[in-house]
Short mmCIF file of C-alpha atoms in Angstrom, two decimals:
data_model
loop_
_atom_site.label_atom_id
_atom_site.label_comp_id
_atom_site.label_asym_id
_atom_site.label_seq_id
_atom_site.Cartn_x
_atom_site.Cartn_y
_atom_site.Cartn_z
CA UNK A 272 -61.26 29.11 -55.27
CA UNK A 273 -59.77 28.65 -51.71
CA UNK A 274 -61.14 31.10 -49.47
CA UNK A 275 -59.00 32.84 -45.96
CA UNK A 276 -61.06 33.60 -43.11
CA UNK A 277 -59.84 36.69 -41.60
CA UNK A 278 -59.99 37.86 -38.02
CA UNK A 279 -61.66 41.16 -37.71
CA UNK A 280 -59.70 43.98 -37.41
CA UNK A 281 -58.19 44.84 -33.28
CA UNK A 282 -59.09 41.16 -32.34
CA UNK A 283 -55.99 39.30 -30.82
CA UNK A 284 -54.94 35.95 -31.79
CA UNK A 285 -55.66 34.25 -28.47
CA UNK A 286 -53.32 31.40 -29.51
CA UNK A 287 -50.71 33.37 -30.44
CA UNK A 288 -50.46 35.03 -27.26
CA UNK A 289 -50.45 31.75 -24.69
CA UNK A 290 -47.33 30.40 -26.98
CA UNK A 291 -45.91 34.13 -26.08
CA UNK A 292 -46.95 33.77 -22.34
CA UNK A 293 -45.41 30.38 -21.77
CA UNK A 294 -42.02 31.20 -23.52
CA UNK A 295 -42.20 34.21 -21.16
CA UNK A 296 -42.67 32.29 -18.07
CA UNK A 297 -39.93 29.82 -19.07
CA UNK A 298 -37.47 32.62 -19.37
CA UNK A 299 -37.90 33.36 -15.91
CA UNK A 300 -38.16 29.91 -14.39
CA UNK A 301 -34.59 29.43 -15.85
CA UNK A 302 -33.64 32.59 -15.28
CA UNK A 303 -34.34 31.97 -11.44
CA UNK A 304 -32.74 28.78 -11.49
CA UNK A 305 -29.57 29.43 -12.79
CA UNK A 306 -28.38 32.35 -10.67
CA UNK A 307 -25.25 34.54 -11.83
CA UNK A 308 -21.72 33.49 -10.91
CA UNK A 309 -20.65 35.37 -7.74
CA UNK A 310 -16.54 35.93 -6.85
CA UNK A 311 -15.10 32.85 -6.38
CA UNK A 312 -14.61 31.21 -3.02
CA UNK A 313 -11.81 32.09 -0.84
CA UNK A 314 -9.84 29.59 0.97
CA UNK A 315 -11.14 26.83 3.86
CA UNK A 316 -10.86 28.22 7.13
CA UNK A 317 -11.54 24.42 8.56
CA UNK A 318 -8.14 22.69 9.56
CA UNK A 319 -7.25 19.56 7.99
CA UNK A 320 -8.95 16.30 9.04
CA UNK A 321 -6.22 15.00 11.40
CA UNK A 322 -4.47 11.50 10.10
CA UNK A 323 -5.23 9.06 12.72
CA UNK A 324 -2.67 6.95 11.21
CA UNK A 325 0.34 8.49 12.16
CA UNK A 326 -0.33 7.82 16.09
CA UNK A 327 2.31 9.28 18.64
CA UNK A 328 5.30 10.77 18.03
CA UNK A 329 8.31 9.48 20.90
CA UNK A 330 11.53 9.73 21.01
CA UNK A 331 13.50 6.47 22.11
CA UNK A 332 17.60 6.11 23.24
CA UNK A 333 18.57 2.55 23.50
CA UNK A 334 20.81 -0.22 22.53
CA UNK A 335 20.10 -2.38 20.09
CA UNK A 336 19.52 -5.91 20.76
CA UNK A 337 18.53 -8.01 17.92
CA UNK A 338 16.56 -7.87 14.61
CA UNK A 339 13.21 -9.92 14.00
CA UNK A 340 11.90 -10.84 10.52
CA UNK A 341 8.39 -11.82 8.84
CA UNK A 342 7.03 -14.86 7.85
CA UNK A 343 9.01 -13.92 4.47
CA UNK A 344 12.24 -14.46 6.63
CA UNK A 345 12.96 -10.82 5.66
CA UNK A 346 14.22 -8.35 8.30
CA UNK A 347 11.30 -5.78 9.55
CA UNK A 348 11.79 -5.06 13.12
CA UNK A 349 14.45 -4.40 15.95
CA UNK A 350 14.35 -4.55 19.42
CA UNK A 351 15.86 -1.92 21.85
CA UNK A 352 17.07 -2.08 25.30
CA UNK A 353 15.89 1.21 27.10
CA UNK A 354 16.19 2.70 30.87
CA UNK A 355 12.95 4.18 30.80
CA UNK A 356 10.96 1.32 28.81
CA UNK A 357 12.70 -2.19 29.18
CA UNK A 358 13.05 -4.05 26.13
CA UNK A 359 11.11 -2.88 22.62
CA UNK A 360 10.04 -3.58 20.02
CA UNK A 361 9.70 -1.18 16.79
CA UNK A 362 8.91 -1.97 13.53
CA UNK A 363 9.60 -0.92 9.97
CA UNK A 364 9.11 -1.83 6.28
CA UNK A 365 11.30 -4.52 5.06
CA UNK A 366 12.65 -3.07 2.64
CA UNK A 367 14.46 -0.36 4.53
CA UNK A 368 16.07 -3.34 6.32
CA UNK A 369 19.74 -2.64 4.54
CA UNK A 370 19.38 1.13 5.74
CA UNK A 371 18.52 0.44 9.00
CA UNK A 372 20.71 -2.07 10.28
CA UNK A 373 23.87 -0.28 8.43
CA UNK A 374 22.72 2.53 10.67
CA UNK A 375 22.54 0.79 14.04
CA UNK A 376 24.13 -2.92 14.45
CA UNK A 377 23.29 -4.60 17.01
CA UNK A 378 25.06 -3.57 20.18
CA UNK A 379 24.85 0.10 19.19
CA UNK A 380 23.24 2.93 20.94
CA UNK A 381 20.99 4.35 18.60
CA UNK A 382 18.67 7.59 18.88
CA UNK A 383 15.10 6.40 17.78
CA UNK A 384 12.15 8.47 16.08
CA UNK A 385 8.98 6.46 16.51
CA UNK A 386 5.27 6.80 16.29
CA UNK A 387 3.44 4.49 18.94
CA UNK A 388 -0.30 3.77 18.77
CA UNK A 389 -0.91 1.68 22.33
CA UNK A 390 -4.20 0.48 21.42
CA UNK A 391 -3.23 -1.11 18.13
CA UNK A 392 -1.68 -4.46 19.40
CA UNK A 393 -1.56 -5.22 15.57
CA UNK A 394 0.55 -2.22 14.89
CA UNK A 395 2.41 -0.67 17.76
CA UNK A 396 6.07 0.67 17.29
CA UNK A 397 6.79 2.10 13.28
CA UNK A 398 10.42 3.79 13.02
CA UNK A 399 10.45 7.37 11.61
CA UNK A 400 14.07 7.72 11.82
CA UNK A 401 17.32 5.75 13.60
CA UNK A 402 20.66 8.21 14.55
CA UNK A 403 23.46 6.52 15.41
CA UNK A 404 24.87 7.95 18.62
CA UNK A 405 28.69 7.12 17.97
CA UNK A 406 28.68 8.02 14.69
CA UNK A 407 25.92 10.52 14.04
CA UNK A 408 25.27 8.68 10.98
CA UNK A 409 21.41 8.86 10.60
CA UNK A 410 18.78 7.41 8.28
CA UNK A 411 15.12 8.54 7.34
CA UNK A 412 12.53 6.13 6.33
CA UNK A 413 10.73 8.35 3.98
CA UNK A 414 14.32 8.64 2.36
CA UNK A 415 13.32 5.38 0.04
CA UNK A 416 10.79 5.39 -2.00
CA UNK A 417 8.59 1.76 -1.90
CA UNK A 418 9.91 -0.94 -3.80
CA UNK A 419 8.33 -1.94 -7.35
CA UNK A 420 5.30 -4.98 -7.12
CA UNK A 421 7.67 -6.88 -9.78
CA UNK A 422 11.13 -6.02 -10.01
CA UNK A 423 12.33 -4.80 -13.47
CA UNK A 424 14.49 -8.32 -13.90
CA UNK A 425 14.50 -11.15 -16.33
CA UNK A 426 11.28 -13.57 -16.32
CA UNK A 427 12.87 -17.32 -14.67
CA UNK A 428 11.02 -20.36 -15.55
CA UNK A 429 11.35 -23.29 -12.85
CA UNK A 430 10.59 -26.73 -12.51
CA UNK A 431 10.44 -27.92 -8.44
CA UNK A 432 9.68 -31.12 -6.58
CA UNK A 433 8.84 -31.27 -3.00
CA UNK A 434 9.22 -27.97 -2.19
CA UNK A 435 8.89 -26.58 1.53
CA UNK A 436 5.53 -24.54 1.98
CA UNK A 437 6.33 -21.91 3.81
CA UNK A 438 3.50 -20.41 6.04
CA UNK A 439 2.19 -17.25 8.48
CA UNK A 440 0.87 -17.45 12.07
CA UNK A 441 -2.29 -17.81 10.55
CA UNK A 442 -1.49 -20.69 8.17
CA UNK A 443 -1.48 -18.57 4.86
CA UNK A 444 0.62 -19.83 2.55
CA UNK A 445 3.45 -17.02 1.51
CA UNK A 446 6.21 -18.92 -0.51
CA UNK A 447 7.69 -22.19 -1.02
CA UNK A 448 11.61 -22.95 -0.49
CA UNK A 449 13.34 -25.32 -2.29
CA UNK A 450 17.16 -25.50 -0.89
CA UNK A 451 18.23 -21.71 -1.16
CA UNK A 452 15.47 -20.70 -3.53
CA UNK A 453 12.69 -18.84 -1.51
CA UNK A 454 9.88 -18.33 -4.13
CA UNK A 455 7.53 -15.61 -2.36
CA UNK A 456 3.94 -14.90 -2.31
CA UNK A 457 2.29 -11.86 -1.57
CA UNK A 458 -0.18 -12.60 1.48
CA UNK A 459 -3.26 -13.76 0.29
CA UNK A 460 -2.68 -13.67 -3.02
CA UNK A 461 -2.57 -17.52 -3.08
CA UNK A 462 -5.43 -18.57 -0.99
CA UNK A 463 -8.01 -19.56 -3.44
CA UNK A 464 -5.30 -22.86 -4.42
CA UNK A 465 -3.62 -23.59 -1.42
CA UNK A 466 -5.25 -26.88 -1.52
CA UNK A 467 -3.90 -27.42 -4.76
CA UNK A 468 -0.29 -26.35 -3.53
CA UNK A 469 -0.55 -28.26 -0.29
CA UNK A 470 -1.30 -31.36 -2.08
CA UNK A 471 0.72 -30.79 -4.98
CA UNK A 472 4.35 -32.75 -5.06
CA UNK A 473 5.50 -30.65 -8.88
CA UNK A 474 5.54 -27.18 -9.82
CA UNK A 475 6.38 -24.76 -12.69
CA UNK A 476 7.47 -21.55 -11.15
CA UNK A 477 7.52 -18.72 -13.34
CA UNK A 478 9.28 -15.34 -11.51
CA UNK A 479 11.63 -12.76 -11.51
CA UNK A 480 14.35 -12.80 -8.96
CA UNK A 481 14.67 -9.83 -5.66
CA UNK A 482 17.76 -8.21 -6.42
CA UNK A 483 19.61 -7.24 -2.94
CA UNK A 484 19.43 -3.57 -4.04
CA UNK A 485 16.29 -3.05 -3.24
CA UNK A 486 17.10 -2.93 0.67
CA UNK A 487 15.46 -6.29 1.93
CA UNK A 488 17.49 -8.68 4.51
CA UNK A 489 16.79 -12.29 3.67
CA UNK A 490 17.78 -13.81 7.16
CA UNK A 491 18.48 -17.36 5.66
CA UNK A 492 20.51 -15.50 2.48
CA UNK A 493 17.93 -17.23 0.35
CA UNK A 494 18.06 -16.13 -3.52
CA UNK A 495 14.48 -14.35 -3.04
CA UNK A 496 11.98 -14.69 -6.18
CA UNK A 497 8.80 -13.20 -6.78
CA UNK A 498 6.54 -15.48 -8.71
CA UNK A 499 4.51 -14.58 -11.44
CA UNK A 500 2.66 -17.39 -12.11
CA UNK A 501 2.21 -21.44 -10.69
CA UNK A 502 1.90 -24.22 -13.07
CA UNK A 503 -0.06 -27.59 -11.38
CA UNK A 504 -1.19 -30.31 -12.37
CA UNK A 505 -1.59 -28.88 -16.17
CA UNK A 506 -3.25 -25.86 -15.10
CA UNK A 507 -1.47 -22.44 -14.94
CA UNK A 508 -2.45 -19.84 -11.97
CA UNK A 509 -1.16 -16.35 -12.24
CA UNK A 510 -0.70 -14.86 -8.84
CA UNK A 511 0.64 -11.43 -9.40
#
């Protein structure tokens, strides 16, 4: 017969009570770690980091003496003739080109909005806003929203020879042009083959075509097309 061994009577169960002690102390290690909610916080007092992008507000009056365009031949800046300046230049995105020149042809005197940061060379004039001083009629950049990456149009499949590669000051290739078809390249976006395209004589252009609604000035009234994808010498290169 199995026999218990019993403690004798009033003796603690020293095991028993170190389990009890270490649960304890536990309790109130988490208990101290994990403090109780307080009210929540009320708002920042700190002002908002400033936006070093947007650079100096001016306001320029001034006739307008030409537009400029981008390597894309498409419309992005305009130069005014000021008393107080000389001649200057101010920029703006390319696709507000429509806007903007409907606003103030050239010969106009236009009321300017501008933000001016003098030590970016890179950067230096953006429009905010052009007023037309004959007319009053004014336009806001901010008014239109950017333009889609691909336009929502029909996919165009192309076979070219001998195109023209069309470059940027700094040699990147951004389209080729084949009589008035401008097939365009975002900057960059073809520099890993542009050996290949240099030295290629055929191409199969798959794109979608830049619909004149969308506010961009082609100056050579090229039938603009975004390409999708490049097809050389039986290899296919999707650059979008």
């Amino acid at each position: 017969m199995s026999q218990q061994q019993l403690l004798p009577p009033g003796k603690p169960n020293t095991a028993l009570m170190v389990v009890i002690a270490l649960l304890t102390l536990i309790i109130l290690v988490l208990l101290f770690k994990s403090p109780l909610p307080g009210p929540p916080a009320g708002p920042s007092t700190l002002p908002p980091p400033p936006d070093h992008h947007i650079g100096v507000v001016k306001e320029k009056t001034g006739k307008v003496i030409s537009y400029k365009y981008n390597a894309h031949f498409d419309i992005n800046s305009l130069q005014l003739q000021t008393k107080t300046d000389g001649l200057i230049t101010v920029d703006f995105l390319p696709h507000t080109a429509a806007k903007v020149m409907e606003t103030g042809p050239v010969g106009q005197l236009v009321n300017l909005t501008i933000t001016s940061r003098p030590n970016d060379e890179q950067v230096g004039n953006r429009l905010v806003s052009i007023k037309n001083a004959a007319t009053d009629s004014t336009f806001v950049m901010t008014e239109l929203p950017p333009p889609p990456d691909v336009p929502g149009q029909l996919i165009e499949n192309f076979n070219i020879a001998n195109p023209i590669v069309v470059t940027d000051n700094y040699g990147g290739i951004v389209a080729l042009r084949k009589g008035d078809l401008f097939f365009h390249f975002k900057p960059g976006l073809v520099d890993d083959i542009a050996g290949q395209i240099k030295a290629s004589k055929l191409f199969g252009i798959q794109a979608v075509r830049r619909g004149d609604q969308l506010g961009f000035v082609n100056v050579k009234h090229d039938k603009v097309y975004i390409v999708l994808s490049l097809h050389i010498d039986n290899k296919t290169f999707l650059v979008r």
